[in-house]
C-alpha cells in the first residue's frame, strides 16, 4: 500500500442508528491507527484524529 494518508479526522455525531454503511469497506487490508486526539464540541460532535501506525 502507498501510505499516502497522514491523518484521518472522522466527525462522530451523537446519534445511534440501527444500520450504517462501512466507510472503509473497500480497503484491501486492515489498517492499524493510533488515536492522537479527540476534540469534543458543545453540539455533541466529537472529532477523532487518527494517524496510521508506521512499521
JSON list of C-alpha atoms in Angstrom, two decimals:
[
{"chain": "A", "resi": 1, "resn": "UNK", "atom": "CA", "xyz": [0.00, 0.00, 0.00]},
{"chain": "A", "resi": 2, "resn": "UNK", "atom": "CA", "xyz": [1.25, 3.52, -0.80]},
{"chain": "A", "resi": 3, "resn": "UNK", "atom": "CA", "xyz": [0.54, 5.08, 2.65]},
{"chain": "A", "resi": 4, "resn": "UNK", "atom": "CA", "xyz": [-0.49, 8.42, 1.17]},
{"chain": "A", "resi": 5, "resn": "UNK", "atom": "CA", "xyz": [-2.82, 9.44, 4.03]},
{"chain": "A", "resi": 6, "resn": "UNK", "atom": "CA", "xyz": [-1.14, 11.05, 7.03]},
{"chain": "A", "resi": 7, "resn": "UNK", "atom": "CA", "xyz": [-4.20, 11.58, 9.18]},
{"chain": "A", "resi": 8, "resn": "UNK", "atom": "CA", "xyz": [-7.87, 10.59, 9.46]},
{"chain": "A", "resi": 9, "resn": "UNK", "atom": "CA", "xyz": [-10.36, 13.02, 11.06]},
{"chain": "A", "resi": 10, "resn": "UNK", "atom": "CA", "xyz": [-13.80, 11.43, 11.33]},
{"chain": "A", "resi": 11, "resn": "UNK", "atom": "CA", "xyz": [-16.53, 13.55, 12.93]},
{"chain": "A", "resi": 12, "resn": "UNK", "atom": "CA", "xyz": [-18.79, 11.46, 15.15]},
{"chain": "A", "resi": 13, "resn": "UNK", "atom": "CA", "xyz": [-22.27, 12.92, 15.82]},
{"chain": "A", "resi": 14, "resn": "UNK", "atom": "CA", "xyz": [-24.21, 11.92, 18.97]},
{"chain": "A", "resi": 15, "resn": "UNK", "atom": "CA", "xyz": [-26.62, 9.72, 17.00]},
{"chain": "A", "resi": 16, "resn": "UNK", "atom": "CA", "xyz": [-27.26, 5.99, 17.07]},
{"chain": "A", "resi": 17, "resn": "UNK", "atom": "CA", "xyz": [-28.66, 4.25, 14.00]},
{"chain": "A", "resi": 18, "resn": "UNK", "atom": "CA", "xyz": [-29.73, 0.65, 13.60]},
{"chain": "A", "resi": 19, "resn": "UNK", "atom": "CA", "xyz": [-27.62, 0.15, 10.48]},
{"chain": "A", "resi": 20, "resn": "UNK", "atom": "CA", "xyz": [-24.99, 2.07, 8.61]},
{"chain": "A", "resi": 21, "resn": "UNK", "atom": "CA", "xyz": [-22.51, 1.93, 5.78]},
{"chain": "A", "resi": 22, "resn": "UNK", "atom": "CA", "xyz": [-18.89, 0.90, 6.34]},
{"chain": "A", "resi": 23, "resn": "UNK", "atom": "CA", "xyz": [-16.63, 3.83, 5.50]},
{"chain": "A", "resi": 24, "resn": "UNK", "atom": "CA", "xyz": [-13.58, 1.78, 4.59]},
{"chain": "A", "resi": 25, "resn": "UNK", "atom": "CA", "xyz": [-15.09, -1.43, 3.22]},
{"chain": "A", "resi": 26, "resn": "UNK", "atom": "CA", "xyz": [-13.00, -1.17, 0.02]},
{"chain": "A", "resi": 27, "resn": "UNK", "atom": "CA", "xyz": [-9.59, -1.36, 1.73]},
{"chain": "A", "resi": 28, "resn": "UNK", "atom": "CA", "xyz": [-7.56, -4.37, 0.58]},
{"chain": "A", "resi": 29, "resn": "UNK", "atom": "CA", "xyz": [-6.26, -4.99, 4.13]},
{"chain": "A", "resi": 30, "resn": "UNK", "atom": "CA", "xyz": [-6.77, -3.83, 7.72]},
{"chain": "A", "resi": 31, "resn": "UNK", "atom": "CA", "xyz": [-5.14, -0.61, 8.91]},
{"chain": "A", "resi": 32, "resn": "UNK", "atom": "CA", "xyz": [-3.94, -0.02, 12.47]},
{"chain": "A", "resi": 33, "resn": "UNK", "atom": "CA", "xyz": [-4.44, 3.56, 13.65]},
{"chain": "A", "resi": 34, "resn": "UNK", "atom": "CA", "xyz": [-3.29, 5.49, 16.70]},
{"chain": "A", "resi": 35, "resn": "UNK", "atom": "CA", "xyz": [-5.72, 7.91, 18.33]},
{"chain": "A", "resi": 36, "resn": "UNK", "atom": "CA", "xyz": [-3.79, 11.20, 18.56]},
{"chain": "A", "resi": 37, "resn": "UNK", "atom": "CA", "xyz": [-6.55, 13.48, 19.86]},
{"chain": "A", "resi": 38, "resn": "UNK", "atom": "CA", "xyz": [-10.31, 13.65, 20.44]},
{"chain": "A", "resi": 39, "resn": "UNK", "atom": "CA", "xyz": [-11.94, 17.10, 20.29]},
{"chain": "A", "resi": 40, "resn": "UNK", "atom": "CA", "xyz": [-15.48, 17.42, 21.71]},
{"chain": "A", "resi": 41, "resn": "UNK", "atom": "CA", "xyz": [-17.76, 20.28, 20.62]},
{"chain": "A", "resi": 42, "resn": "UNK", "atom": "CA", "xyz": [-20.75, 21.77, 22.51]},
{"chain": "A", "resi": 43, "resn": "UNK", "atom": "CA", "xyz": [-23.10, 20.27, 19.89]},
{"chain": "A", "resi": 44, "resn": "UNK", "atom": "CA", "xyz": [-22.04, 16.77, 20.99]},
{"chain": "A", "resi": 45, "resn": "UNK", "atom": "CA", "xyz": [-19.94, 16.07, 17.90]},
{"chain": "A", "resi": 46, "resn": "UNK", "atom": "CA", "xyz": [-16.51, 14.62, 18.63]},
{"chain": "A", "resi": 47, "resn": "UNK", "atom": "CA", "xyz": [-13.67, 14.84, 16.10]},
{"chain": "A", "resi": 48, "resn": "UNK", "atom": "CA", "xyz": [-11.21, 11.97, 16.43]},
{"chain": "A", "resi": 49, "resn": "UNK", "atom": "CA", "xyz": [-7.74, 12.43, 14.98]},
{"chain": "A", "resi": 50, "resn": "UNK", "atom": "CA", "xyz": [-6.01, 9.19, 13.99]},
{"chain": "A", "resi": 51, "resn": "UNK", "atom": "CA", "xyz": [-2.62, 8.58, 12.41]},
{"chain": "A", "resi": 52, "resn": "UNK", "atom": "CA", "xyz": [-1.62, 5.30, 10.78]},
{"chain": "A", "resi": 53, "resn": "UNK", "atom": "CA", "xyz": [0.83, 3.11, 12.68]},
{"chain": "A", "resi": 54, "resn": "UNK", "atom": "CA", "xyz": [4.13, 3.02, 10.85]},
{"chain": "A", "resi": 55, "resn": "UNK", "atom": "CA", "xyz": [6.17, -0.16, 10.78]}
]
